Coordinates of C-alpha atoms in Angstrom, one line a residue:
Chain A
M19 CA 0.0 0.0 0.0
A20 CA 1.0 3.6 -0.6
K21 CA 2.3 5.2 2.6
K22 CA 0.2 7.7 4.5
T23 CA 1.3 11.2 3.8
Q24 CA 2.4 13.4 6.7
K25 CA 0.2 16.5 7.1
G26 CA 1.8 19.7 6.0
S27 CA 4.5 17.9 4.0
P28 CA 5.3 18.8 0.4
M29 CA 3.4 15.7 -0.7
D30 CA 0.4 16.6 1.4
R31 CA 0.3 19.9 -0.4
V32 CA 0.5 18.2 -3.7
L33 CA -2.4 15.9 -2.8
K34 CA -4.5 18.8 -1.7
A35 CA -3.8 20.6 -5.0
I36 CA -4.9 17.6 -6.9
A37 CA -8.2 17.5 -4.9
Y38 CA -8.7 21.2 -5.6
S39 CA -8.7 21.8 -1.8
K40 CA -6.4 24.5 -0.5
P41 CA -3.1 23.6 1.2
D42 CA -1.4 26.2 3.4
K43 CA 0.5 27.4 0.3
V44 CA 1.1 26.5 -3.3
P45 CA 3.0 23.2 -3.6
I46 CA 6.2 23.0 -5.5
I47 CA 7.7 20.1 -7.5
F48 CA 11.3 20.0 -8.7
F49 CA 12.2 17.7 -11.5
P50 CA 16.0 17.9 -11.7
E51 CA 17.5 16.4 -14.9
W52 CA 20.1 13.8 -14.4
D53 CA 22.9 15.9 -15.8
F54 CA 21.9 18.6 -13.4
L55 CA 22.1 16.1 -10.5
A56 CA 25.5 14.9 -11.8
D57 CA 26.8 18.4 -11.6
F58 CA 25.1 18.7 -8.1
A59 CA 27.1 15.6 -7.2
G60 CA 30.3 17.0 -8.7
V61 CA 30.9 14.1 -11.1
K62 CA 30.4 13.4 -14.8
V63 CA 27.0 12.1 -16.0
K64 CA 28.4 8.6 -16.8
K65 CA 29.9 8.2 -13.4
F66 CA 26.6 9.4 -11.8
L67 CA 24.4 7.1 -13.8
N68 CA 26.6 4.1 -13.1
D69 CA 26.9 4.7 -9.3
V70 CA 23.6 3.9 -7.6
A71 CA 24.9 4.8 -4.2
L72 CA 26.0 8.2 -5.4
Q73 CA 22.6 8.7 -7.0
I74 CA 20.8 8.0 -3.8
E75 CA 23.2 10.1 -1.7
T76 CA 22.8 13.0 -4.2
N77 CA 19.0 12.7 -4.4
E78 CA 18.9 12.8 -0.6
R79 CA 21.2 15.9 -0.5
F80 CA 19.0 17.6 -3.1
R81 CA 15.9 16.8 -1.3
N82 CA 17.3 18.1 2.0
R83 CA 18.4 21.3 0.3
F84 CA 14.8 22.0 -0.6
P85 CA 12.7 20.7 2.4
E86 CA 9.6 22.7 1.3
V87 CA 9.6 21.1 -2.1
Y88 CA 8.4 17.7 -3.4
C89 CA 11.5 16.6 -5.2
A90 CA 10.9 14.1 -8.0
V91 CA 14.1 12.2 -7.5
S92 CA 14.8 8.5 -7.6
V93 CA 17.5 6.2 -9.0
Y94 CA 17.6 6.1 -12.7
Q95 CA 18.4 3.8 -15.6
P96 CA 18.3 5.6 -19.0
Y97 CA 16.0 4.3 -21.7
A98 CA 15.4 1.1 -19.7
Q99 CA 12.5 -0.1 -21.8
A100 CA 14.3 0.5 -25.1
Q101 CA 17.3 -1.4 -23.7
A102 CA 15.1 -4.3 -22.7
Y103 CA 13.9 -4.5 -26.3
G104 CA 17.5 -4.6 -27.5
C105 CA 18.2 -0.9 -28.4
P106 CA 21.8 0.0 -27.9
L107 CA 22.5 3.3 -26.2
S108 CA 25.2 6.0 -26.9
D109 CA 27.9 6.1 -24.3
P110 CA 28.9 9.7 -23.7
E111 CA 31.1 10.7 -20.7
D112 CA 29.2 13.7 -19.6
E113 CA 25.8 13.7 -21.2
I114 CA 22.6 11.7 -20.7
P115 CA 22.9 8.7 -23.1
M116 CA 20.4 8.4 -26.0
V117 CA 19.0 5.5 -27.9
A118 CA 21.6 4.9 -30.6
K119 CA 19.6 2.7 -32.9
N120 CA 16.1 1.5 -33.3
V121 CA 15.4 -2.2 -33.3
I122 CA 12.4 -2.5 -35.6
N123 CA 13.4 -2.0 -39.2
T124 CA 10.3 -3.0 -41.1
P125 CA 6.6 -2.8 -40.3
G126 CA 6.5 -6.6 -40.5
E127 CA 8.8 -7.0 -37.6
V128 CA 6.2 -5.5 -35.2
D129 CA 4.2 -8.7 -35.3
S130 CA 7.1 -10.8 -34.1
L131 CA 8.2 -8.4 -31.5
K132 CA 8.2 -10.1 -28.1
V133 CA 7.3 -8.2 -25.0
P134 CA 10.1 -8.9 -22.6
D135 CA 10.0 -10.0 -19.0
P136 CA 11.2 -6.9 -17.1
W137 CA 13.3 -9.0 -14.6
D138 CA 14.8 -10.9 -17.5
A139 CA 15.9 -8.1 -19.8
P140 CA 18.7 -5.5 -19.6
G141 CA 17.6 -2.0 -18.7
T142 CA 14.5 -2.8 -16.8
R143 CA 16.2 -5.5 -14.8
D144 CA 19.0 -3.0 -14.0
W145 CA 16.5 -0.4 -13.0
L146 CA 14.5 -2.7 -10.8
E147 CA 17.7 -3.8 -9.1
K148 CA 18.7 -0.2 -8.4
I149 CA 15.2 0.4 -7.0
Q150 CA 15.6 -2.6 -4.7
Y151 CA 18.9 -1.2 -3.6
Q152 CA 17.3 2.2 -3.0
I153 CA 14.6 0.7 -0.8
D154 CA 17.2 -1.3 1.1
S155 CA 19.2 1.8 1.7
G156 CA 16.2 3.5 3.3
F157 CA 15.7 6.2 0.7
E158 CA 12.0 6.9 0.1
A159 CA 11.7 7.6 -3.6
A160 CA 9.2 10.1 -5.0
G161 CA 7.2 7.6 -6.8
M162 CA 7.7 5.6 -10.0
G163 CA 7.5 6.4 -13.7
D164 CA 8.9 5.9 -17.2
F165 CA 8.2 6.7 -20.8
G166 CA 4.7 6.1 -22.2
P167 CA 3.7 3.9 -25.1
F168 CA 4.4 6.4 -27.9
E169 CA 7.8 7.3 -26.6
V170 CA 8.9 3.7 -26.3
A171 CA 7.4 2.9 -29.8
G172 CA 9.3 5.9 -31.2
Q173 CA 12.6 4.6 -29.7
L174 CA 12.0 1.1 -31.1
Y175 CA 10.6 2.1 -34.5
K176 CA 12.0 5.6 -35.1
Y177 CA 9.9 8.6 -34.4
D178 CA 9.4 9.8 -38.0
R179 CA 8.4 6.4 -39.2
L180 CA 6.0 6.0 -36.3
I181 CA 4.3 9.2 -37.4
R182 CA 4.3 8.4 -41.1
D183 CA 2.9 4.9 -40.4
M184 CA -0.1 6.2 -38.5
R185 CA -1.3 7.0 -42.0
K186 CA 0.3 4.2 -44.0
H187 CA 0.1 1.3 -41.7
P188 CA -2.2 2.2 -38.9
Q189 CA -2.8 -1.4 -37.8
I190 CA 1.0 -1.9 -37.4
V191 CA 1.2 1.2 -35.2
H192 CA -1.8 -0.1 -33.1
T193 CA -0.1 -3.5 -32.6
L194 CA 3.2 -1.8 -31.6
L195 CA 1.4 0.5 -29.1
E196 CA -0.4 -2.5 -27.7
K197 CA 2.9 -4.2 -27.0
C198 CA 4.5 -1.1 -25.6
N199 CA 1.6 -0.7 -23.2
E200 CA 1.8 -4.3 -22.1
F201 CA 5.4 -3.9 -21.3
I202 CA 5.0 -0.6 -19.4
V203 CA 2.3 -2.2 -17.2
K204 CA 4.5 -5.3 -16.6
F205 CA 7.5 -3.2 -15.7
L206 CA 5.7 -0.6 -13.5
S207 CA 3.7 -3.3 -11.7
E208 CA 7.0 -5.0 -10.8
W209 CA 8.3 -1.7 -9.6
A210 CA 5.1 -1.2 -7.5
K211 CA 5.6 -4.6 -5.9
L212 CA 9.0 -3.5 -4.7
L213 CA 7.3 -0.5 -3.1
G214 CA 4.9 -2.7 -1.2
G215 CA 2.3 -3.0 -3.9
K216 CA 1.4 0.5 -4.7
A217 CA 3.2 3.8 -5.5
T218 CA 1.9 7.2 -4.4
V219 CA 2.6 8.7 -7.8
T220 CA 3.3 7.3 -11.2
L221 CA 4.7 9.6 -13.9
I222 CA 4.2 8.7 -17.6
A223 CA 6.4 10.8 -19.9
D224 CA 5.1 10.8 -23.5
H225 CA 5.9 13.9 -25.5
I226 CA 4.6 12.6 -28.9
S227 CA 1.2 14.1 -28.3
G228 CA 2.7 17.4 -29.3
F229 CA 3.4 16.2 -32.8
M230 CA -0.2 14.9 -33.3
N231 CA -3.3 16.7 -34.4
K232 CA -6.6 16.2 -32.6
R233 CA -7.8 13.5 -34.9
L234 CA -4.7 11.4 -34.4
I235 CA -4.8 12.0 -30.6
E236 CA -8.3 10.6 -30.6
E237 CA -7.5 7.6 -32.8
F238 CA -4.1 6.6 -31.4
F239 CA -3.0 8.5 -28.3
A240 CA -6.1 8.7 -26.2
P241 CA -7.1 5.0 -26.3
Y242 CA -3.6 3.7 -25.3
H243 CA -3.2 6.3 -22.5
T244 CA -6.7 5.6 -21.2
K245 CA -6.0 1.9 -21.1
L246 CA -2.6 2.4 -19.6
V247 CA -3.9 4.5 -16.7
E248 CA -6.7 2.0 -16.1
Q249 CA -4.3 -0.8 -15.9
L250 CA -1.9 1.1 -13.7
K251 CA -4.5 2.4 -11.3
P252 CA -4.2 -0.7 -9.0
Y253 CA -0.5 0.1 -8.6
S254 CA -0.6 3.8 -8.2
S255 CA -2.8 6.3 -6.3
I256 CA -2.0 9.2 -8.6
M257 CA -1.4 9.2 -12.3
F258 CA 0.8 12.0 -13.6
Y259 CA 1.2 12.8 -17.3
H260 CA 4.3 14.6 -18.5
S261 CA 5.0 16.2 -21.9
E262 CA 7.6 18.7 -22.9
N263 CA 5.9 19.5 -26.2
R264 CA 3.0 21.5 -27.5
S265 CA 0.0 20.6 -25.4
Y266 CA -2.7 23.3 -25.7
H267 CA -4.6 20.9 -28.0
I268 CA -4.9 18.2 -25.3
I269 CA -5.5 20.2 -22.1
D270 CA -9.2 19.3 -22.2
Q271 CA -8.5 15.6 -22.7
I272 CA -5.8 14.7 -20.2
G273 CA -8.3 14.2 -17.3
K274 CA -10.5 12.0 -19.4
W275 CA -7.6 9.7 -20.0
G276 CA -7.6 9.3 -16.2
Y277 CA -4.6 11.4 -15.2
N278 CA -4.7 13.4 -12.0
M279 CA -1.8 15.8 -12.8
F280 CA -0.2 17.2 -15.9
H281 CA 3.3 18.6 -16.1
G282 CA 3.6 20.2 -19.5
M283 CA 4.8 22.9 -21.7
E284 CA 3.2 25.2 -24.3
W285 CA -0.2 24.5 -22.7
A286 CA -1.8 27.9 -23.3
P287 CA -4.2 28.1 -26.3
G288 CA -3.1 31.2 -28.3
G289 CA -0.5 31.9 -25.6
D290 CA -3.4 32.8 -23.2
L291 CA -2.2 31.4 -19.8
R292 CA -5.5 32.3 -18.1
K293 CA -7.5 30.3 -20.7
T294 CA -5.6 27.1 -19.6
K295 CA -6.6 27.6 -16.0
E296 CA -10.2 28.3 -17.0
I297 CA -10.5 25.3 -19.3
V298 CA -8.8 22.8 -16.8
S299 CA -10.7 24.1 -13.8
G300 CA -14.0 23.7 -15.7
L301 CA -13.6 20.1 -16.6
G302 CA -15.7 18.8 -13.7
P303 CA -15.0 15.2 -12.9
H304 CA -12.1 15.3 -15.4
R305 CA -10.3 18.2 -14.0
Y306 CA -6.7 17.7 -13.0
A307 CA -3.9 19.6 -11.4
L308 CA -1.6 21.7 -13.6
V309 CA 2.1 21.4 -12.8
G310 CA 4.4 24.0 -14.2
Q311 CA 5.3 26.1 -16.0
V312 CA 8.1 28.5 -15.4
P313 CA 10.1 27.9 -18.6
G314 CA 13.1 25.8 -17.5
R315 CA 15.4 26.6 -20.4
D316 CA 14.4 30.1 -21.6
I317 CA 13.7 31.6 -18.2
L318 CA 15.3 29.8 -15.3
L319 CA 18.5 28.9 -17.2
R320 CA 19.0 31.5 -19.9
E321 CA 17.3 34.7 -18.8
P322 CA 20.0 37.1 -17.7
S323 CA 17.7 39.2 -15.4
D324 CA 16.7 37.8 -12.0
E325 CA 13.9 40.3 -12.0
I326 CA 12.3 38.9 -15.1
V327 CA 12.6 35.4 -13.6
R328 CA 10.9 36.6 -10.5
Q329 CA 8.1 38.2 -12.5
K330 CA 7.6 35.0 -14.4
I331 CA 7.3 33.0 -11.2
I332 CA 4.9 35.4 -9.7
E333 CA 2.8 35.5 -12.9
N334 CA 2.5 31.7 -12.7
I335 CA 1.4 31.8 -9.1
Q336 CA -1.1 34.6 -9.8
I337 CA -2.7 33.0 -12.8
Y338 CA -2.8 29.3 -11.8
A339 CA -3.0 29.2 -8.0
P340 CA -6.4 30.7 -7.3
G341 CA -8.9 28.0 -6.5
S342 CA -6.1 25.4 -6.0
G343 CA -5.4 22.7 -8.6
Y344 CA -2.0 24.0 -9.2
I345 CA 1.6 23.0 -8.3
L346 CA 4.4 25.4 -9.1
S347 CA 7.3 23.9 -11.2
T348 CA 9.5 24.4 -14.1
G349 CA 8.0 23.7 -17.6
G350 CA 10.1 20.6 -18.3
G351 CA 12.9 19.4 -16.1
I352 CA 15.5 21.6 -14.3
N353 CA 18.2 22.0 -16.8
R354 CA 21.9 21.6 -16.3
G355 CA 23.4 24.9 -15.3
T356 CA 20.3 26.4 -13.8
P357 CA 21.4 28.5 -10.8
I358 CA 20.3 27.2 -7.5
R359 CA 19.4 30.7 -6.4
R360 CA 16.6 30.6 -8.9
L361 CA 15.2 27.5 -7.4
D362 CA 15.4 29.2 -4.0
M363 CA 13.5 32.1 -5.6
M364 CA 10.6 29.8 -6.5
V365 CA 10.4 28.7 -2.8
E366 CA 10.7 32.3 -1.5
L367 CA 8.0 33.6 -3.9
V368 CA 5.6 30.9 -2.9
N369 CA 6.1 31.9 0.7
Q370 CA 5.5 35.5 -0.2
Y371 CA 2.8 35.3 -2.8
G372 CA 1.4 31.8 -2.7
R373 CA -0.2 31.3 0.7
Y374 CA -3.8 30.4 0.7
K375 CA -4.9 31.3 4.2
T376 CA -2.4 33.5 6.1
K377 CA -3.4 37.2 6.3
K378 CA 0.1 38.5 6.2
V379 CA 0.7 38.1 2.6
L380 CA 1.0 40.5 -0.3
Y381 CA -1.2 38.4 -2.5
K382 CA -3.7 35.8 -1.7
P383 CA -4.4 33.5 -4.6
D384 CA -7.8 32.4 -3.5
E385 CA -9.1 35.9 -3.5
V386 CA -8.5 36.5 -7.2
Chain B
M25 CA -6.0 27.3 -60.6
S26 CA -8.2 24.8 -58.9
E27 CA -9.0 26.2 -55.5
E28 CA -10.7 22.9 -54.6
L29 CA -7.4 21.1 -55.1
V30 CA -5.4 23.7 -53.2
N31 CA -7.8 23.5 -50.3
A32 CA -7.9 19.7 -50.4
M33 CA -4.1 19.7 -49.9
L34 CA -4.4 22.4 -47.2
E35 CA -6.9 20.2 -45.4
V36 CA -4.6 17.2 -46.0
D37 CA -7.7 15.4 -47.3
E38 CA -6.1 12.4 -48.9
E39 CA -9.1 10.9 -50.5
K40 CA -10.2 14.2 -52.1
I41 CA -6.8 15.0 -53.4
F42 CA -6.4 11.7 -55.2
T43 CA -10.0 11.9 -56.7
L44 CA -9.4 15.5 -57.8
V45 CA -6.0 14.8 -59.4
E46 CA -7.5 11.7 -61.2
N47 CA -10.3 13.8 -62.6
Q48 CA -8.3 16.9 -63.4
L49 CA -5.7 14.9 -65.3
K50 CA -8.3 14.4 -68.0
T51 CA -8.6 18.1 -68.7
R52 CA -5.8 20.1 -67.0
D53 CA -2.1 20.6 -67.7
P54 CA -0.3 18.4 -65.2
M55 CA 2.1 21.2 -64.4
A56 CA -0.9 23.4 -63.3
I57 CA -2.0 20.5 -61.1
L58 CA 1.4 20.3 -59.6
E59 CA 1.4 24.1 -59.0
D60 CA -1.9 23.8 -57.1
L61 CA -0.6 21.0 -55.0
K62 CA 2.6 23.0 -54.2
E63 CA 0.5 26.0 -53.2
G64 CA -1.6 23.8 -50.9
L65 CA 1.5 22.3 -49.4
A66 CA 3.1 25.7 -48.9
K67 CA -0.1 26.7 -46.9
V68 CA 0.3 23.6 -44.8
G69 CA 3.8 24.7 -44.0
T70 CA 2.7 28.2 -43.1
L71 CA 0.0 26.9 -40.7
F72 CA 2.6 24.6 -39.2
E73 CA 4.9 27.6 -38.6
K74 CA 2.0 29.4 -37.0
E75 CA 1.6 26.4 -34.7
E76 CA -2.0 25.8 -36.0
Y77 CA -0.9 22.6 -37.7
F78 CA 1.1 19.8 -36.1
L79 CA 4.1 17.8 -37.3
S80 CA 1.8 15.0 -38.3
D81 CA -0.1 17.3 -40.7
L82 CA 3.2 18.4 -42.3
V83 CA 4.5 14.8 -42.6
F84 CA 1.2 13.5 -44.0
A85 CA 0.9 16.3 -46.5
A86 CA 4.4 15.7 -47.8
E87 CA 3.8 12.0 -48.1
I88 CA 0.6 12.5 -50.0
F89 CA 2.4 15.0 -52.3
K90 CA 5.2 12.5 -53.0
E91 CA 2.6 9.8 -53.9
V92 CA 0.7 12.2 -56.2
M93 CA 4.0 13.2 -57.8
K94 CA 4.5 9.5 -58.8
K95 CA 1.1 9.6 -60.5
L96 CA 2.0 12.8 -62.3
E97 CA 5.5 11.8 -63.4
P98 CA 4.4 9.9 -66.6
F99 CA 2.7 13.1 -67.8
F100 CA 5.8 15.3 -67.7
P101 CA 7.6 15.0 -71.0
K102 CA 11.2 13.9 -70.3
K103 CA 13.7 15.8 -72.5
E104 CA 15.2 13.4 -75.0
G105 CA 18.9 13.2 -75.6
E106 CA 21.8 13.4 -73.3
V107 CA 21.6 14.1 -69.6
K108 CA 21.8 17.8 -68.8
G109 CA 24.0 17.4 -65.8
T110 CA 24.5 15.8 -62.4
I111 CA 23.3 17.3 -59.1
V112 CA 24.2 16.2 -55.6
M113 CA 21.8 17.6 -53.1
G114 CA 20.6 17.3 -49.5
T115 CA 19.1 19.1 -46.5
V116 CA 21.9 20.5 -44.3
E117 CA 22.9 19.2 -40.9
G118 CA 20.4 19.8 -38.1
D119 CA 17.5 20.3 -40.5
F120 CA 15.1 17.4 -41.1
H121 CA 12.8 19.0 -43.6
D122 CA 12.6 17.3 -46.9
I123 CA 9.5 18.6 -48.6
G124 CA 11.2 21.4 -50.6
K125 CA 14.2 19.3 -51.3
N126 CA 12.1 16.4 -52.7
I127 CA 10.1 18.8 -54.9
M128 CA 13.3 20.2 -56.2
A129 CA 14.8 16.8 -56.8
D130 CA 11.7 15.6 -58.7
L131 CA 11.6 18.7 -60.8
L132 CA 15.3 18.4 -61.6
R133 CA 14.8 14.8 -62.7
F134 CA 11.8 15.8 -64.9
N135 CA 14.2 18.4 -66.5
G136 CA 16.7 15.8 -67.4
Y137 CA 19.2 15.9 -64.6
I138 CA 20.7 13.0 -62.7
V139 CA 20.1 13.7 -59.0
E140 CA 21.9 12.1 -56.1
D141 CA 19.7 12.9 -53.1
L142 CA 21.7 12.6 -49.8
G143 CA 18.5 13.0 -47.7
V144 CA 18.1 15.2 -44.6
D145 CA 20.4 16.2 -41.7
V146 CA 23.4 15.7 -43.9
A147 CA 26.8 16.5 -42.3
P148 CA 29.2 18.8 -44.2
E149 CA 31.7 15.8 -44.4
T150 CA 29.1 13.7 -46.1
F151 CA 28.5 16.4 -48.8
L152 CA 32.3 16.5 -49.3
E153 CA 32.6 12.8 -49.7
A154 CA 29.6 12.8 -52.1
V155 CA 31.0 15.5 -54.4
Q156 CA 34.5 13.9 -54.4
K157 CA 32.9 10.6 -55.5
T158 CA 30.3 11.9 -57.9
Q159 CA 32.0 15.1 -59.2
P160 CA 28.6 16.8 -59.9
D161 CA 27.9 19.9 -62.0
V162 CA 26.0 21.4 -59.1
L163 CA 25.8 20.9 -55.4
G164 CA 22.4 21.9 -54.0
L165 CA 22.0 22.6 -50.3
T166 CA 18.5 23.1 -48.8
G167 CA 17.2 24.1 -45.4
L168 CA 13.8 25.3 -44.1
L169 CA 15.0 26.7 -40.8
T170 CA 16.9 29.9 -40.3
A171 CA 19.2 27.7 -38.2
A172 CA 20.3 26.1 -41.5
F173 CA 22.5 29.1 -42.2
A174 CA 25.5 28.0 -40.1
P175 CA 25.6 24.4 -41.3
M176 CA 25.1 25.6 -44.9
K177 CA 28.1 28.0 -44.6
K178 CA 30.1 25.3 -42.9
T179 CA 29.4 22.9 -45.7
I180 CA 30.2 25.4 -48.4
D181 CA 33.5 26.4 -46.7
L182 CA 34.5 22.8 -46.4
I183 CA 33.7 22.1 -50.1
R184 CA 35.5 25.2 -51.3
K185 CA 38.5 24.4 -49.2
N186 CA 38.8 20.7 -49.8
Y187 CA 37.2 20.0 -53.1
S188 CA 37.0 23.0 -55.5
N189 CA 36.2 26.6 -55.3
K190 CA 34.8 26.3 -58.8
L191 CA 32.0 23.9 -58.1
I192 CA 28.6 25.5 -58.7
I193 CA 26.8 25.6 -55.3
A194 CA 23.1 26.5 -55.1
V195 CA 21.1 27.0 -52.0
G196 CA 17.4 26.7 -51.6
G197 CA 14.7 27.0 -48.9
A198 CA 12.1 29.3 -47.5
P199 CA 14.6 31.6 -45.6
I200 CA 16.9 32.2 -48.6
N201 CA 17.4 35.7 -49.8
E202 CA 20.2 37.7 -51.6
K203 CA 22.0 38.4 -48.3
W204 CA 21.8 34.8 -47.3
I205 CA 23.2 33.6 -50.6
R206 CA 26.1 36.1 -50.4
D207 CA 26.9 35.4 -46.7
V208 CA 27.0 31.6 -47.0
G209 CA 29.1 31.9 -50.1
A210 CA 26.8 30.2 -52.6
D211 CA 26.7 31.0 -56.3
F212 CA 23.0 31.5 -56.4
G213 CA 19.8 30.4 -54.6
A214 CA 16.1 30.5 -54.6
N215 CA 13.2 30.2 -52.2
N216 CA 10.9 28.4 -54.7
A217 CA 11.5 25.4 -57.0
S218 CA 10.6 26.9 -60.3
V219 CA 13.1 29.8 -59.9
G220 CA 15.6 27.2 -58.7
I221 CA 15.3 25.1 -61.8
K222 CA 15.6 28.2 -64.1
L223 CA 18.8 29.3 -62.3
I224 CA 20.3 25.8 -62.5
N225 CA 19.5 25.5 -66.2
E226 CA 21.2 28.8 -66.8
A227 CA 24.3 28.0 -64.7
I228 CA 24.7 24.6 -66.5
K229 CA 24.3 26.3 -69.9
K230 CA 27.0 28.9 -69.0
K231 CA 29.3 26.1 -67.7
N232 CA 28.9 24.2 -70.9
Q233 CA 29.6 27.3 -73.0
R234 CA 32.9 27.8 -71.2
K235 CA 34.0 24.3 -72.0

């Protein structure tokens, strides 16, 4: 069973935001990228990814550095599912590895593709072993998660071919997605077993929705994500969808697929941030919590002026926090090189502008 | 112009496009049909840039266009006689757009050229190897993104330095203008295929006269 959450903890705030009830202040989630964490640990990325004890120690240190924040950190195995299917990865010294080669070369190979046993395949087995090690070492991970069916399908089949074949060979794409879904459920259910049967949160990262028009979303994306969420619900209390791609065309859909939270980018129709809040809050039983979206790269990392960063954070709090259903975060992960002072700024500005009940605040989100 | 055909391409309505092309081939000039399809395709590109269309729309439209081109190909009279010249072409490194390049390659073939198409995201060194091997009359570099400028320049510098500073180099793509052509060090360039064909024909003619 998922563990009971301590009242007033970062996770407790997140749960309240999901339920559209008001925590004491706007919750914050940090998603540090693994190259960011390697820098935080003071080692090269390759060393970081190969050293599970160092990952745990660094994650602990990062979490302790931001006690007010729900830090989405856990041990990591890059592209575990693709590895399990036999995809080789690149082997850079100081970057996150990538899938170096797809394994399905012709549409016909999809039919014969075997769904691996996650304990019996490289990648997923390595990751499960790392998770076991993490549990044994006493570190309580943030939850579980991995890529969604389209992302895995793109890694196995090549992204451009996957998109082209939604037109040319739709049945092949459906078969592939079916197999990808099956493996994700197998893998994450094994992960959940290690956590005692159920995770608090499960994150599914699938950025391909940003390449697809509404018709394709309806035909391909929605059915597989709906099914995936349904099958993972016994293993996870909260389902969390993540996409670092255009997402304004799906903001009215994500809740219907069964997700409780969405961490996204480019989610405002016509650039109108308020519209997003209005649409998502008005989805009735399908409403979900928005997580974001202070631009990680263009603002937190690259913007030279701290004042502009500050304004952007305040803008996010002011637009999205009223009425709850909002968790402050970066849009996308925390990029390598992002100054720590800007992460501190997010915490400080929530204390200053994002309290729901205290009278001594400059701005009360629930009064807007 | 057939507005219906332009709009069918704009709406990426596959069934309608093929029906219209089939019917129009009975009465219209295939070149006029091609122009309408290109116009529809250009509109798809514009809506993609405006973020109203998605990558899937762009990819599907390009695929449909390629398939229609195959249907139109037999209707374009191939020039009899010897081959006009050899062209090596490709989309420069970092740019994965192939619609403009494919249109140009098809039109060049219709005009009697042998085309070696290196594909998309082509590294400068790959272009160099290809021209060393093929010794073409013209090297064509394409790119849709403004970010294509740097790899285009890098490729041209590499070719000029390591192969020949006399090779005719043409650049093509939506962002191409006079300044771009000058700054990357190309001989000429165009942002639409019909002008591109005309310029290549002229350059080859001049080259042959010098021989």
